[in-house]
Structures are given as C-alpha cells and as structure tokens.
Short mmCIF file of C-alpha atoms and ligand atoms in Angstrom, two decimals:
data_model
loop_
_atom_site.label_atom_id
_atom_site.label_comp_id
_atom_site.label_asym_id
_atom_site.label_seq_id
_atom_site.Cartn_x
_atom_site.Cartn_y
_atom_site.Cartn_z
CA MET A 1 0.00 0.00 0.00
CA SER A 2 1.30 3.42 -0.98
CA GLU A 3 1.69 5.96 1.82
CA SER A 4 1.35 8.74 -0.72
CA LYS A 5 -2.10 9.82 -1.82
CA VAL A 6 -2.98 7.89 -4.97
CA ILE A 7 -4.37 10.18 -7.68
CA LEU A 8 -5.67 8.68 -10.93
CA ILE A 9 -6.20 11.02 -13.90
CA THR A 10 -7.85 9.81 -17.12
CA GLY A 11 -6.58 11.46 -20.32
CA ALA A 12 -3.44 12.51 -18.43
CA ASN A 13 -1.10 12.77 -21.42
CA SER A 14 -2.43 16.07 -22.72
CA GLY A 15 -3.97 19.46 -21.93
CA VAL A 16 -5.80 19.82 -18.61
CA GLY A 17 -4.97 16.24 -17.55
CA TYR A 18 -1.24 16.70 -18.13
CA ALA A 19 -1.17 20.09 -16.41
CA THR A 20 -3.01 18.58 -13.44
CA ALA A 21 -0.58 15.68 -13.23
CA GLU A 22 2.36 18.11 -13.31
CA THR A 23 0.88 20.41 -10.67
CA ILE A 24 0.04 17.58 -8.27
CA VAL A 25 3.26 15.58 -8.70
CA CYS A 26 5.33 18.70 -8.06
CA GLN A 27 3.91 18.57 -4.50
CA PRO A 28 5.24 16.03 -2.00
CA GLY A 29 3.03 13.17 -0.85
CA TYR A 30 1.29 12.19 -4.07
CA HIS A 31 1.54 9.25 -6.44
CA VAL A 32 -0.05 10.20 -9.77
CA ILE A 33 -1.29 7.47 -12.09
CA LEU A 34 -1.21 8.76 -15.67
CA ALA A 35 -4.13 6.82 -17.17
CA CYS A 36 -3.86 7.09 -20.95
CA ARG A 37 -5.45 5.16 -23.82
CA ASP A 38 -2.16 5.24 -25.75
CA ILE A 39 0.57 3.80 -23.53
CA GLU A 40 3.30 5.42 -25.67
CA LYS A 41 1.80 8.86 -25.13
CA GLY A 42 1.55 8.00 -21.42
CA ASN A 43 5.22 7.03 -21.25
CA GLN A 44 6.25 10.20 -23.10
CA ALA A 45 4.24 12.27 -20.61
CA ARG A 46 5.91 10.45 -17.73
CA PHE A 47 9.44 11.04 -19.12
CA LYS A 48 8.64 14.72 -19.66
CA LEU A 49 7.30 15.07 -16.11
CA GLU A 50 10.25 13.20 -14.59
CA ALA A 51 12.57 15.74 -16.24
CA THR A 52 10.91 18.50 -14.19
CA ASN A 53 11.09 19.23 -10.48
CA ILE A 54 8.76 16.49 -9.28
CA LYS A 55 8.46 15.68 -5.58
CA GLY A 56 5.95 12.84 -5.82
CA THR A 57 5.97 9.66 -7.91
CA LEU A 58 4.39 8.62 -11.21
CA SER A 59 3.16 5.55 -13.01
CA VAL A 60 1.46 4.97 -16.35
CA LEU A 61 -1.69 2.92 -16.84
CA GLN A 62 -3.32 1.90 -20.13
CA LEU A 63 -6.94 3.05 -19.89
CA ASP A 64 -9.34 3.67 -22.77
CA VAL A 65 -12.60 4.87 -21.24
CA GLU A 66 -14.50 3.56 -24.28
CA ASP A 67 -13.18 0.00 -23.87
CA ASP A 68 -14.67 -2.21 -21.12
CA THR A 69 -11.76 -4.68 -21.22
CA SER A 70 -9.26 -1.87 -20.81
CA ILE A 71 -11.28 -0.50 -17.88
CA SER A 72 -11.49 -3.81 -16.03
CA LYS A 73 -7.77 -4.56 -16.57
CA ALA A 74 -6.92 -1.10 -15.26
CA VAL A 75 -9.09 -1.57 -12.15
CA ASN A 76 -7.42 -4.92 -11.44
CA LEU A 77 -3.91 -3.48 -11.84
CA VAL A 78 -4.58 -0.51 -9.56
CA SER A 79 -6.24 -2.81 -7.05
CA GLU A 80 -3.18 -5.10 -7.00
CA GLN A 81 -0.63 -2.27 -6.92
CA PHE A 82 -2.28 0.22 -4.57
CA GLY A 83 -5.44 -1.33 -3.10
CA ARG A 84 -7.22 2.02 -3.30
CA VAL A 85 -7.60 5.32 -5.17
CA ASP A 86 -7.71 8.49 -3.06
CA VAL A 87 -8.61 10.90 -5.86
CA PHE A 88 -10.26 9.89 -9.14
CA ILE A 89 -10.13 12.63 -11.78
CA SER A 90 -12.38 11.76 -14.72
CA ASN A 91 -10.85 14.10 -17.28
CA ALA A 92 -10.77 12.29 -20.66
CA GLY A 93 -13.02 14.09 -23.11
CA THR A 94 -13.48 15.18 -26.69
CA THR A 95 -15.35 17.54 -29.00
CA SER A 96 -14.68 15.08 -31.86
CA PRO A 97 -13.18 17.70 -34.18
CA GLY A 98 -13.75 17.08 -37.87
CA SER A 99 -16.76 14.79 -37.49
CA THR A 100 -20.41 15.58 -38.19
CA GLY A 101 -23.94 14.27 -37.66
CA ARG A 102 -24.52 10.89 -35.98
CA GLU A 103 -20.80 10.08 -35.93
CA ARG A 104 -20.08 13.29 -34.00
CA LEU A 105 -22.86 12.67 -31.47
CA GLN A 106 -21.81 9.06 -30.99
CA LYS A 107 -18.13 9.87 -30.45
CA ILE A 108 -18.78 12.74 -28.06
CA PHE A 109 -21.29 10.78 -25.97
CA SER A 110 -19.21 7.60 -26.09
CA THR A 111 -16.25 9.40 -24.49
CA ASN A 112 -17.75 12.20 -22.39
CA VAL A 113 -20.81 10.38 -21.02
CA PHE A 114 -20.69 6.59 -21.43
CA GLY A 115 -16.92 6.45 -20.93
CA ALA A 116 -16.90 8.83 -17.96
CA MET A 117 -19.75 6.98 -16.27
CA LEU A 118 -18.51 3.44 -16.82
CA VAL A 119 -14.91 4.15 -15.87
CA THR A 120 -15.99 6.03 -12.75
CA GLU A 121 -18.41 3.29 -11.67
CA ALA A 122 -15.64 0.73 -12.14
CA PHE A 123 -13.23 2.64 -9.88
CA ILE A 124 -15.73 3.58 -7.13
CA PRO A 125 -14.99 0.42 -5.08
CA LEU A 126 -11.30 1.45 -4.99
CA LEU A 127 -12.25 5.02 -4.03
CA LEU A 128 -14.27 3.61 -1.14
CA GLN A 129 -11.05 2.02 0.19
CA SER A 130 -9.62 5.52 0.75
CA SER A 131 -9.88 7.24 4.13
CA ARG A 132 -10.51 10.59 2.38
CA PRO A 133 -11.80 10.02 -1.15
CA TYR A 134 -12.38 12.68 -3.82
CA LEU A 135 -14.19 12.21 -7.13
CA ILE A 136 -13.76 15.01 -9.68
CA GLN A 137 -15.60 15.04 -13.01
CA ILE A 138 -14.05 17.46 -15.48
CA SER A 139 -17.08 19.16 -16.99
CA SER A 140 -17.58 22.48 -18.80
CA ALA A 141 -19.57 25.67 -18.22
CA LEU A 142 -21.01 24.87 -21.66
CA GLY A 143 -22.89 21.99 -19.99
CA SER A 144 -24.65 24.25 -17.49
CA VAL A 145 -28.39 24.46 -18.23
CA GLY A 146 -28.57 27.48 -15.92
CA LEU A 147 -25.94 29.40 -17.92
CA ALA A 148 -27.25 28.24 -21.32
CA THR A 149 -30.69 29.66 -20.48
CA ASP A 150 -29.35 32.95 -19.08
CA PRO A 151 -29.16 35.47 -21.96
CA SER A 152 -26.77 37.65 -19.95
CA SER A 153 -24.22 34.80 -19.72
CA GLU A 154 -21.34 34.56 -22.20
CA HIS A 155 -21.94 30.79 -21.97
CA SER A 156 -25.42 31.07 -23.54
CA LEU A 157 -24.07 31.70 -27.05
CA PRO A 158 -25.06 29.13 -29.71
CA PRO A 159 -22.23 26.74 -30.77
CA TRP A 160 -21.02 23.32 -29.51
CA ASP A 161 -24.50 21.77 -29.17
CA GLU A 162 -23.44 18.10 -28.99
CA TYR A 163 -20.57 18.83 -26.59
CA ARG A 164 -22.85 20.95 -24.37
CA MET A 165 -25.41 18.12 -24.28
CA SER A 166 -22.72 15.63 -23.25
CA LYS A 167 -21.48 17.82 -20.40
CA ALA A 168 -25.07 18.46 -19.23
CA ALA A 169 -25.50 14.68 -19.04
CA LEU A 170 -22.18 14.40 -17.20
CA ASN A 171 -23.39 17.00 -14.72
CA MET A 172 -26.58 15.00 -14.04
CA MET A 173 -24.45 11.91 -13.54
CA THR A 174 -22.32 13.85 -11.03
CA ILE A 175 -25.43 15.02 -9.14
CA GLN A 176 -26.66 11.43 -8.89
CA MET A 177 -23.25 10.07 -7.85
CA ASN A 178 -22.99 12.73 -5.16
CA LYS A 179 -26.36 11.67 -3.68
CA ARG A 180 -25.14 8.10 -3.55
CA LEU A 181 -21.58 8.72 -2.34
CA LYS A 182 -21.66 11.71 0.03
CA ASP A 183 -22.75 9.57 2.99
CA LYS A 184 -19.84 7.27 2.21
CA ASN A 185 -17.46 10.15 2.83
CA VAL A 186 -16.69 10.77 -0.89
CA ARG A 187 -16.34 14.44 -1.82
CA VAL A 188 -17.81 14.69 -5.31
CA PHE A 189 -17.22 17.67 -7.62
CA ALA A 190 -17.99 18.68 -11.19
CA PHE A 191 -15.23 21.07 -12.25
CA CYS A 192 -14.97 23.42 -15.23
CA PRO A 193 -11.33 24.15 -16.11
CA GLY A 194 -12.29 27.25 -18.13
CA LEU A 195 -11.37 27.92 -21.74
CA VAL A 196 -7.73 26.81 -21.87
CA ARG A 197 -5.16 25.79 -24.45
CA SER A 198 -5.37 22.12 -25.49
CA LYS A 199 -6.08 19.91 -28.49
CA LEU A 200 -9.72 19.47 -27.41
CA ARG A 201 -10.96 21.56 -30.32
CA GLY A 202 -8.37 20.29 -32.84
CA ASP A 203 -4.65 20.46 -33.55
CA SER A 204 -4.34 23.76 -35.45
CA GLU A 205 -2.95 26.79 -33.63
CA ALA A 206 -6.35 28.52 -33.92
CA ALA A 207 -8.13 25.49 -32.43
CA VAL A 208 -5.59 24.99 -29.62
CA THR A 209 -5.72 28.64 -28.59
CA ALA A 210 -9.45 29.08 -29.34
CA GLN A 211 -8.53 31.92 -31.71
CA GLY A 212 -6.22 33.39 -29.08
CA ASN A 213 -8.85 33.38 -26.33
CA ALA A 214 -7.74 30.31 -24.37
CA GLY A 215 -5.90 30.60 -21.07
CA ASP A 216 -3.26 28.43 -19.40
CA PRO A 217 -4.29 24.89 -18.32
CA MET A 218 -1.86 25.26 -15.38
CA ASP A 219 -4.38 27.72 -13.86
CA SER A 220 -7.09 25.04 -14.09
CA ALA A 221 -4.65 22.54 -12.58
CA LYS A 222 -3.92 24.81 -9.59
CA ALA A 223 -7.67 24.93 -8.85
CA ILE A 224 -7.86 21.13 -9.08
CA LEU A 225 -4.97 20.91 -6.59
CA GLU A 226 -7.00 23.14 -4.25
CA ILE A 227 -9.87 20.64 -4.45
CA VAL A 228 -7.55 17.67 -3.94
CA SER A 229 -5.85 19.30 -0.94
CA GLY A 230 -9.17 20.01 0.80
CA GLN A 231 -9.35 23.78 0.25
CA ARG A 232 -12.70 23.57 -1.58
CA ASP A 233 -14.42 21.04 0.71
CA GLU A 234 -17.31 23.43 1.40
CA ASP A 235 -18.17 23.19 -2.33
CA ALA A 236 -18.41 19.37 -2.38
CA GLY A 237 -21.49 18.25 -4.30
CA LYS A 238 -21.39 21.38 -6.47
CA PHE A 239 -20.37 22.42 -9.99
CA VAL A 240 -17.23 24.45 -9.34
CA TRP A 241 -14.82 26.53 -11.37
CA ILE A 242 -11.60 28.36 -10.48
CA GLU A 243 -13.27 31.28 -8.71
CA GLY A 244 -16.56 29.88 -7.45
CA CYS A 245 -19.54 27.75 -8.41
CA TYR A 246 -21.75 27.55 -11.50
CA PRO A 247 -25.45 26.74 -11.58
CA TRP A 248 -26.11 23.19 -12.80
N1 LIG B 1 -9.57 22.94 -22.92
C1 LIG B 1 -10.69 23.60 -22.61
O1 LIG B 1 -10.86 24.79 -22.97
C2 LIG B 1 -11.74 22.91 -21.80
C3 LIG B 1 -12.82 23.68 -21.34
C4 LIG B 1 -13.80 23.05 -20.60
C5 LIG B 1 -13.69 21.69 -20.33
N2 LIG B 1 -12.63 20.96 -20.80
C6 LIG B 1 -12.58 19.53 -20.48
O2 LIG B 1 -11.29 19.20 -20.02
C7 LIG B 1 -11.05 17.79 -20.24
C8 LIG B 1 -9.68 17.61 -20.84
O3 LIG B 1 -9.67 18.16 -22.14
P1 LIG B 1 -8.42 18.98 -22.73
O4 LIG B 1 -8.90 20.34 -22.98
O5 LIG B 1 -7.22 18.76 -21.90
O6 LIG B 1 -8.27 18.26 -24.16
P2 LIG B 1 -7.13 17.32 -24.75
O7 LIG B 1 -5.81 17.99 -24.70
O8 LIG B 1 -7.67 16.89 -26.07
O9 LIG B 1 -7.10 16.09 -23.75
C9 LIG B 1 -8.10 15.12 -23.76
C10 LIG B 1 -7.50 13.85 -23.19
O10 LIG B 1 -8.55 12.85 -23.19
C11 LIG B 1 -8.00 11.69 -23.77
N3 LIG B 1 -9.04 10.82 -24.32
C12 LIG B 1 -9.91 11.06 -25.31
N4 LIG B 1 -10.67 9.97 -25.53
C13 LIG B 1 -10.27 9.03 -24.64
C14 LIG B 1 -10.64 7.71 -24.37
N5 LIG B 1 -11.58 7.08 -25.08
N6 LIG B 1 -10.02 7.05 -23.36
C15 LIG B 1 -9.05 7.64 -22.65
N7 LIG B 1 -8.62 8.87 -22.88
C16 LIG B 1 -9.22 9.56 -23.87
C17 LIG B 1 -7.03 12.17 -24.83
O11 LIG B 1 -6.16 11.14 -25.21
P3 LIG B 1 -5.37 11.17 -26.63
O12 LIG B 1 -4.22 12.12 -26.46
O13 LIG B 1 -4.98 9.74 -26.83
O14 LIG B 1 -6.35 11.68 -27.66
C18 LIG B 1 -6.35 13.29 -24.05
O15 LIG B 1 -5.38 12.75 -23.19
C19 LIG B 1 -12.19 17.32 -21.14
O16 LIG B 1 -13.15 16.62 -20.37
C20 LIG B 1 -12.79 18.60 -21.67
O17 LIG B 1 -14.14 18.47 -22.04
C21 LIG B 1 -11.65 21.56 -21.51
#
C-alpha cells in the first residue's frame, strides 16, 4: 500500500490532464497514475514530467474509457498495486473535431458520457477504500443548463451543441453520484477548467488557442490541486470553477 495519496487522472497525457498531473506531482506526498489510452503517449508524458522538479511519484496505466476490457484490466492493476484510489479525476473528453452528424454525437457521448460513467463506476470500489476520497468530473460551463438559459451569460451563445449536451448529461451523472456517495465520505465535484489551451478543439494553432482566447491549463490545474488538498471542501457536491460555483 502506498503511503502517498494515490491520484488517478484519465486522459493525463495532454492538456488539462497533463497540467493537473504536473501540478500535483510537483507537490510532496502524491503518487499520480497517468491513465492514458495510448501507452506510448503516457510514457512520453511520464518522461517529460520526470525531467521536471517532481516531488511525488508517477506511473502509467493503459486506460481507454471507451473500452470495457481496458477499464477492467486497469481496475485490477490498480487494485493489485495500490489497493485504493484516493482521488479519481475523470478528465478524458473530446469535442470530436472534424466529425459531423450521428458520428459526431456518438463519439462525443461515447467518451464524455458513457466512458466517464462506466470508468468512474468501475473505480468507485477502490475510491471507497480511501480514508478521504475525492471524485472530480471534469465538466464544462457549456454543460450548465442554468448558464445556457441565461441570456446575460457569455456561456449562452449558440455553438457546440453536442458537446454541451454531453457535459449536461455528465453533470446530471455527477449530481446522482454525489447523492449516492456523500454519505460514504466521498467528496464529489464537477469542475470546469475554463477555456484553456489544449487539443480538445483540434490540432491547429487557432483550435488549440481558441482563436487566441484560451488561457493556461496550469491555472485550471492549480484549482484542481485546491480541491484535492481540501481547500474547496465546502463546495463538495457542487459544480465548481476556479473562482466559485456555476449553476447546474
Ligand atoms: N480545454 C478547454 O478549454 C476545456 C474547457 C472546458 C472543459 N474541458 C474539459 O477538459 C477535459 C480535458 O480536455 P483537454 O482540454 O485537456 O483536451 P485534450 O488535450 O484533447 O485532452 C483530452 C484527453 O482525453 C484523452 N481521451 C480522449 N478519448 C479518450 C478515451 N476514449 N479514453 C481515454 N482517454 C481519452 C485524450 O487522449 P489522446 O491524447 O490519446 O487523444 C487526451 O489525453 C475534457 O473533459 C474537456 O471536455 C476543456
């Protein structure tokens, strides 16, 4: 059993997941499991992180949230190696750039909703082995029904329909999981990282930077570290962002 806190991050090789891994592993007392669908990308992320000033430890885990066999193998490995997960960060997500119609809907829901739900459910028994468990679903303000229906909100503007729908479903899932898990001592959060640089919207410079509007994923990661280190406990059960809470 690891004495460090065991943090598992899905989609940890890139963007918000990578920044979160870096921020947490640069603190002492954490073991970060980089859970990645492509083990090579996971290993590259690990080498890059180990070349920085890390104070914790790292491992890489093959985990495709759309593949049930991959999920069950990953659960078994973590169970054997650590016997628990202290913080589960369900971060893997997509906007399925370049696709359209049914294919786009299927891909976005397969990753952001079905994948997030099934991988989280599979790891909940290991979370319940922790003395202080946290479950963080990486959502988006674009999934907030409250903001989408508020004409004064910048988040009510039209695009990204399929992605918004997937994050609204993820939020409902988080609400339901919180009802079930809060009495078992699990602090459950939906978290919006804000508009930040990543390949979520595609690989071009314009897509990565959201036409120059995207911020630094390290700022999102610092807020996730605040959650993990207990500084946002009063917001457990809520939809949080860096500076406060959003309506569901
Ligand atoms: N960036 C933003 O502005 C923003 C804003 C709000 C919310 N978010 C949310 O933040 C989360 C992270 O996104 P990001 O911006 O960091 O984008 P990103 O750089 O594209 O990272 C997404 C990660 O998810 C992984 N992934 C995709 N499908 C997967 C699957 N089936 N199984 C396992 N991993 C999978 C990707 O792996 P590969 O590298 O193998 O593709 C990648 O590691 C997402 O949930 C996203 O919706 C981002």
